[in-house]
Coordinates of N, CA, C and O in Angstrom, one line a residue:
Q273 N -16.5 52.2 -62.8 CA -16.7 50.6 -62.7 C -16.4 49.5 -61.9 O -16.3 49.7 -60.3
S274 N -17.4 49.1 -62.8 CA -18.5 48.2 -60.8 C -17.8 46.9 -61.2 O -17.3 46.1 -62.8
Q275 N -17.9 46.1 -60.8 CA -17.1 44.3 -61.0 C -18.9 43.6 -60.7 O -19.3 43.3 -60.1
V276 N -18.0 42.8 -61.6 CA -19.4 41.6 -61.6 C -18.2 40.2 -60.4 O -17.5 40.2 -60.5
H277 N -19.6 39.6 -59.9 CA -19.5 39.2 -58.3 C -20.2 37.8 -59.6 O -21.4 37.6 -59.6
D278 N -19.1 36.7 -59.7 CA -19.8 35.8 -60.7 C -19.2 34.2 -59.6 O -19.8 33.6 -59.8
G279 N -18.9 34.4 -58.1 CA -19.2 33.5 -57.3 C -17.9 32.3 -57.0 O -18.0 32.1 -56.7
K280 N -16.9 33.3 -58.4 CA -16.0 31.9 -58.2 C -14.9 31.8 -57.0 O -14.4 30.8 -56.3
D281 N -14.4 32.6 -56.3 CA -14.4 33.7 -55.1 C -14.8 32.6 -54.0 O -13.9 32.6 -53.4
D282 N -15.6 32.6 -53.6 CA -17.2 31.7 -52.8 C -16.3 30.7 -53.6 O -16.8 29.8 -52.4
K283 N -16.4 30.0 -54.7 CA -16.5 28.7 -54.3 C -15.3 28.1 -54.8 O -14.5 27.2 -54.1
I284 N -13.4 28.9 -54.1 CA -12.1 28.8 -54.2 C -12.7 28.7 -52.6 O -12.0 28.4 -51.7
A285 N -13.0 29.3 -51.5 CA -13.4 29.8 -50.1 C -13.5 28.6 -49.5 O -12.9 27.6 -48.3
E286 N -14.7 27.9 -50.4 CA -15.6 27.0 -49.5 C -14.6 25.8 -49.0 O -14.6 24.9 -48.2
P287 N -13.5 25.3 -50.2 CA -13.1 24.0 -50.1 C -12.2 24.4 -49.0 O -11.2 23.6 -48.5
E288 N -11.9 25.6 -49.2 CA -10.3 25.9 -48.4 C -10.3 25.9 -46.7 O -10.9 25.2 -46.0
Q289 N -12.3 26.0 -46.7 CA -12.8 26.6 -45.1 C -12.6 24.7 -45.5 O -12.9 24.7 -43.1
S290 N -13.5 24.2 -45.9 CA -14.0 23.1 -45.4 C -11.9 22.0 -45.2 O -12.4 21.4 -44.5
I291 N -11.3 22.4 -46.0 CA -9.7 22.1 -45.3 C -9.1 22.2 -43.6 O -9.9 21.1 -43.9
S292 N -9.6 23.4 -43.6 CA -9.6 24.2 -43.4 C -9.6 23.4 -41.3 O -9.3 23.0 -40.4
A293 N -11.4 23.3 -42.0 CA -12.3 22.4 -41.0 C -11.5 21.2 -40.9 O -11.3 20.2 -39.6
H294 N -11.3 20.3 -41.7 CA -11.0 19.0 -42.0 C -9.3 18.5 -40.9 O -9.5 18.3 -40.0
K295 N -8.6 19.8 -41.6 CA -7.6 19.8 -41.0 C -7.8 19.6 -39.1 O -7.1 19.2 -38.0
Q296 N -8.7 20.2 -38.8 CA -8.8 20.9 -37.1 C -9.2 19.7 -36.6 O -9.0 19.0 -35.6
E297 N -10.4 18.7 -37.3 CA -10.8 17.6 -36.1 C -10.0 16.6 -36.5 O -9.8 16.3 -35.6
I298 N -9.4 16.8 -36.8 CA -8.0 15.9 -37.9 C -6.9 15.8 -36.2 O -6.5 14.6 -36.2
E299 N -6.4 17.6 -36.3 CA -5.6 18.1 -35.0 C -6.5 17.3 -33.4 O -5.8 16.5 -32.4
S300 N -8.4 17.6 -33.9 CA -8.7 16.9 -32.2 C -8.7 15.7 -32.2 O -8.4 15.2 -31.2
L301 N -8.4 14.8 -33.1 CA -8.7 13.7 -33.3 C -7.7 12.7 -32.5 O -7.0 11.7 -31.9
K302 N -6.6 13.3 -33.0 CA -4.8 14.2 -33.0 C -4.8 13.3 -31.8 O -4.3 13.0 -30.6
R303 N -5.2 14.7 -31.0 CA -4.8 15.2 -29.9 C -5.9 14.1 -28.9 O -5.0 14.2 -27.7
K304 N -7.2 13.0 -29.1 CA -7.7 12.5 -28.5 C -7.2 11.3 -28.7 O -7.2 10.1 -27.3
A305 N -6.8 10.3 -29.6 CA -5.7 9.1 -29.6 C -4.5 9.4 -28.6 O -4.3 8.7 -27.9
E306 N -3.3 10.9 -28.5 CA -3.3 10.7 -27.2 C -3.1 10.6 -26.5 O -2.0 10.3 -25.9
D307 N -4.8 11.2 -25.7 CA -4.6 11.6 -24.7 C -5.0 10.0 -24.0 O -4.6 9.2 -23.8
L308 N -6.0 9.5 -25.4 CA -6.5 7.5 -25.0 C -5.4 7.4 -25.0 O -4.6 5.8 -24.0
E309 N -4.3 7.2 -25.2 CA -2.8 6.1 -25.1 C -2.1 6.4 -24.2 O -2.2 5.2 -23.5
V310 N -1.9 7.6 -23.5 CA -1.6 8.3 -21.9 C -2.3 7.5 -21.3 O -1.8 6.3 -20.5
Q311 N -3.7 7.4 -21.4 CA -5.0 6.5 -20.3 C -4.8 4.9 -20.7 O -4.7 4.4 -19.5
L312 N -4.3 4.7 -22.1 CA -4.0 3.1 -22.0 C -2.7 2.7 -21.0 O -2.8 2.1 -20.6
Q313 N -1.6 2.9 -21.2 CA -0.2 3.0 -20.6 C -0.3 3.5 -19.5 O -0.2 2.0 -18.8
N314 N -0.9 4.3 -18.5 CA -1.4 4.3 -16.9 C -2.7 2.8 -16.2 O -2.2 2.5 -15.8
E315 N -2.7 2.8 -17.6 CA -4.4 1.4 -17.0 C -2.8 0.5 -17.5 O -4.1 -0.6 -16.6
R316 N -2.4 0.0 -18.4 CA -1.3 -1.2 -18.9 C -0.4 -0.8 -16.9 O -0.6 -2.2 -16.5
E317 N -0.2 -0.1 -16.6 CA 0.6 -0.2 -15.5 C 0.2 0.0 -14.4 O 0.4 -1.1 -13.8
E318 N -1.0 0.0 -14.4 CA -2.4 -0.1 -13.0 C -2.4 -1.5 -13.3 O -2.1 -2.6 -11.8
K319 N -2.6 -2.2 -13.8 CA -2.9 -3.5 -14.0 C -1.5 -4.2 -13.8 O -2.0 -5.4 -13.6
R320 N -0.5 -3.9 -14.4 CA 0.5 -4.8 -13.6 C 1.1 -4.1 -12.4 O 1.7 -5.7 -11.8
R321 N 0.6 -3.2 -11.0 CA 0.4 -3.4 -10.0 C -0.5 -3.9 -9.3 O -0.2 -4.6 -8.5
C322 N -1.4 -3.8 -9.7 CA -2.0 -4.6 -9.8 C -1.9 -6.6 -9.7 O -1.9 -7.2 -8.5
I323 N -1.6 -6.9 -10.6 CA -1.4 -7.5 -11.1 C 0.6 -8.2 -9.7 O 0.5 -9.5 -8.7
E324 N 1.4 -7.2 -9.7 CA 2.3 -7.9 -8.7 C 2.1 -7.8 -7.4 O 2.0 -8.5 -6.4
L325 N 0.5 -7.0 -6.9 CA 0.0 -6.5 -5.3 C -0.5 -8.4 -5.6 O -0.7 -9.3 -4.5
E326 N -1.8 -9.0 -6.0 CA -2.1 -9.9 -5.8 C -1.0 -11.4 -5.9 O -0.6 -12.3 -5.0
K327 N 0.0 -11.6 -6.2 CA 1.7 -12.3 -6.1 C 1.9 -12.3 -4.9 O 2.2 -12.7 -4.4
K328 N 2.2 -11.0 -4.8 CA 2.7 -10.8 -3.1 C 1.8 -11.0 -2.5 O 1.8 -12.0 -0.5
S329 N -0.2 -10.1 -2.5 CA -0.4 -11.1 -1.8 C -0.8 -12.4 -1.0 O -0.7 -13.5 -0.4
A330 N -0.7 -13.4 -2.4 CA -0.7 -14.6 -2.9 C 0.4 -15.5 -1.8 O 0.3 -16.6 -0.7
A331 N 1.4 -15.0 -1.8 CA 2.9 -15.0 -1.4 C 2.7 -15.4 0.0 O 2.9 -15.9 1.0
E332 N 2.6 -13.7 0.5 CA 2.2 -13.3 1.8 C 1.3 -14.4 2.8 O 1.3 -15.0 3.2
N333 N -0.2 -14.7 1.7 CA -1.4 -15.6 2.1 C -0.5 -17.1 2.4 O -0.9 -17.1 3.5
K334 N 0.1 -17.3 1.8 CA 0.9 -18.6 2.1 C 1.3 -19.0 2.5 O 1.6 -20.2 3.6
T335 N 2.5 -18.1 3.0 CA 3.1 -18.1 4.0 C 2.4 -18.0 5.4 O 2.5 -18.9 6.2
L336 N 1.6 -16.8 5.4 CA 0.3 -16.9 6.6 C 0.1 -18.4 7.2 O 0.0 -18.6 8.0
R337 N -0.1 -19.4 6.3 CA -1.8 -20.4 5.8 C -0.1 -21.7 6.8 O -0.9 -22.5 7.0
S338 N 0.8 -21.5 6.1 CA 1.1 -22.2 7.1 C 1.8 -21.8 8.0 O 2.1 -22.8 8.9
Q339 N 1.8 -21.1 8.2 CA 2.1 -20.9 9.9 C 1.3 -20.9 10.4 O 1.6 -20.8 11.8
L340 N -0.1 -21.0 10.5 CA -1.4 -20.8 11.6 C -0.7 -22.7 11.4 O -1.7 -23.5 12.7
E341 N -1.2 -22.9 9.7 CA -0.7 -24.8 10.2 C -0.4 -25.2 11.0 O -0.4 -25.8 11.4
N342 N 1.9 -24.7 11.0 CA 2.0 -24.7 11.7 C 1.7 -24.4 13.6 O 1.7 -25.5 14.8
I343 N 0.9 -22.8 14.1 CA 0.3 -23.2 15.5 C -0.4 -23.4 15.2 O -0.8 -24.6 17.0
Q344 N -1.5 -24.3 15.1 CA -2.0 -25.8 15.2 C -1.5 -26.5 15.5 O -2.5 -27.2 16.3
R345 N -1.0 -26.9 14.4 CA -0.9 -28.6 14.9 C 0.0 -28.1 16.5 O 0.5 -29.1 17.1
E346 N 1.0 -26.8 16.7 CA 2.1 -27.0 17.8 C 1.0 -26.8 18.9 O 0.9 -27.5 20.2
V347 N -0.2 -25.7 18.7 CA -1.3 -25.9 19.9 C -2.1 -27.8 19.8 O -1.9 -28.2 21.2
E348 N -2.4 -28.7 18.6 CA -2.8 -30.2 19.4 C -1.7 -30.8 20.2 O -2.2 -31.6 20.6
F349 N 0.0 -30.1 19.8 CA 0.5 -30.7 20.7 C 0.6 -30.9 22.4 O 0.7 -31.9 22.8
L350 N -0.2 -29.6 22.1 CA 0.0 -28.5 23.5 C -1.2 -29.5 24.2 O -0.9 -29.8 25.6
K351 N -1.5 -30.1 23.4 CA -3.7 -30.3 24.2 C -2.9 -32.0 24.6 O -3.7 -31.9 25.4
G352 N -2.5 -32.3 23.6 CA -1.7 -33.9 23.9 C -1.2 -33.7 24.9 O -1.1 -35.1 25.8
E353 N 0.0 -33.1 25.5 CA 0.4 -33.4 25.8 C -0.2 -32.4 27.3 O 0.3 -33.3 29.0
A354 N -1.1 -31.8 27.4 CA -2.2 -31.1 29.0 C -3.0 -32.9 29.0 O -3.0 -32.5 30.2
G355 N -3.4 -32.7 28.1 CA -4.2 -34.7 28.5 C -3.4 -35.8 28.6 O -3.4 -35.7 30.1
F356 N -2.4 -35.3 28.4 CA -1.2 -36.9 28.6 C -0.5 -36.0 30.1 O -0.6 -37.0 31.9
Q357 N -0.2 -35.2 30.6 CA -0.1 -34.4 31.9 C -1.3 -34.6 33.0 O -1.5 -34.8 33.4
K358 N -2.6 -34.1 32.4 CA -3.4 -34.7 33.3 C -4.1 -35.8 33.4 O -4.0 -36.7 35.3
A359 N -3.7 -37.0 32.7 CA -3.7 -38.3 32.8 C -2.8 -38.5 34.4 O -2.9 -39.8 35.0
E360 N -1.1 -38.5 34.1 CA -0.2 -38.9 34.1 C -0.6 -38.5 36.2 O 0.4 -39.1 37.2
A361 N -1.3 -36.7 36.3 CA -1.5 -36.7 36.8 C -2.3 -37.5 38.2 O -2.5 -37.1 39.3
Q362 N -3.2 -37.6 37.6 CA -4.5 -38.2 38.3 C -4.3 -40.2 38.6 O -4.5 -39.5 39.4
S363 N -3.0 -39.7 37.7 CA -2.9 -41.7 37.6 C -1.7 -40.6 39.9 O -1.6 -42.0 41.0
W364 N -1.3 -40.5 39.7 CA 0.2 -40.0 40.8 C -1.4 -39.7 41.6 O -1.3 -39.9 43.0
R365 N -2.1 -39.0 41.9 CA -3.6 -39.0 42.7 C -4.1 -40.9 43.3 O -3.9 -40.7 44.7
E366 N -4.6 -41.2 42.0 CA -4.2 -41.7 42.9 C -3.7 -43.5 43.6 O -4.2 -43.3 44.1
R367 N -2.6 -43.5 43.0 CA -2.0 -43.5 43.6 C -1.3 -43.5 45.3 O -1.0 -44.1 46.2
V368 N -1.1 -41.9 45.8 CA -1.4 -41.3 46.9 C -2.2 -41.9 47.7 O -2.0 -42.1 48.6
S369 N -3.3 -41.4 46.9 CA -4.5 -42.0 47.9 C -4.8 -43.7 47.6 O -4.8 -43.8 49.6
R370 N -4.3 -44.2 47.3 CA -3.8 -45.7 47.2 C -3.0 -46.3 49.6 O -2.9 -46.5 49.6
L371 N -1.4 -44.9 49.2 CA -0.6 -45.6 49.7 C -1.3 -44.6 51.0 O -0.8 -45.1 51.9
E372 N -2.6 -43.6 51.0 CA -2.3 -43.1 52.1 C -2.9 -44.0 53.0 O -3.4 -44.0 54.5
E373 N -3.7 -44.4 52.0 CA -4.8 -45.7 51.9 C -4.9 -47.0 53.3 O -3.9 -48.0 54.5
Q374 N -2.8 -47.6 52.6 CA -1.9 -47.7 52.8 C -1.8 -48.1 54.2 O -1.6 -48.5 55.5
N375 N -1.0 -46.8 54.3 CA -0.9 -45.6 55.7 C -1.4 -46.0 56.7 O -1.5 -46.5 57.8
A376 N -2.8 -45.4 56.7 CA -3.8 -45.9 57.5 C -3.9 -47.0 57.7 O -4.2 -46.8 59.3
R377 N -4.3 -47.9 56.8 CA -3.7 -49.4 57.8 C -3.5 -49.8 58.7 O -4.0 -50.5 59.1
L378 N -1.8 -49.8 57.9 CA -0.6 -49.7 58.7 C -0.7 -49.2 60.1 O -0.4 -50.3 60.9
R379 N -1.1 -47.9 60.3 CA -1.1 -47.5 60.9 C -2.0 -47.9 62.2 O -1.7 -47.8 63.7
Q380 N -2.8 -48.0 62.1 CA -4.2 -49.1 62.0 C -4.2 -50.5 62.6 O -3.7 -50.5 64.8
R381 N -3.0 -51.6 62.1 CA -2.3 -51.8 62.5 C -1.8 -52.2 63.8 O -1.8 -52.2 64.9
V382 N -1.0 -50.7 64.1 CA 0.2 -51.2 65.2 C -0.3 -50.4 65.8 O -0.3 -51.0 66.9
Q383 N -1.6 -49.8 65.9 CA -2.2 -49.7 67.6 C -2.7 -50.6 67.4 O -2.5 -50.4 68.7
D384 N -3.1 -51.2 66.9 CA -3.8 -52.5 67.2 C -2.7 -53.7 68.0 O -3.1 -54.1 69.4
V385 N -1.8 -53.8 67.8 CA -0.5 -54.0 68.2 C -0.6 -54.0 68.9 O 0.3 -54.3 69.9
Q386 N 0.4 -52.8 68.9 CA 0.3 -51.3 70.1 C -1.0 -51.4 71.8 O -0.5 -52.1 73.0
H387 N -2.0 -52.1 71.0 CA -3.3 -52.4 72.8 C -3.3 -54.1 73.0 O -2.9 -54.0 73.7
I388 N -2.6 -54.6 72.0 CA -2.3 -56.6 72.7 C -0.8 -56.1 72.9 O -1.6 -57.3 74.3
V389 N -0.3 -55.9 72.8 CA 1.1 -55.7 73.5 C 1.2 -54.9 74.8 O 1.8 -55.7 76.0
I390 N 0.0 -54.1 75.4 CA 0.4 -53.5 75.5 C -0.7 -54.0 77.3 O -1.0 -54.5 77.8

């Protein structure tokens, strides 16, 4: 009993192997697509966090800028006050100096008058 091999079984096996290979490739592509979907979700979440941080940072920056401007105004005011106080102090020094000069002249006149009277 010899069997004649006509190749029909090989022809049937080839498409089944091809279908199996395609199914494996499809499953592999599905897994890659799922992985890419997860990666995309992660990237979207990271982008959302970055946007939130940028907004928060911008708000903090605005607050800090406002505080800095207030400090600068205060410094300018204090410089003005210091300048005013310095000018006022100089004015008082000049007044004291004039009064001391007048006092010295009056003392001299008193001494002169005392010498005349004596």
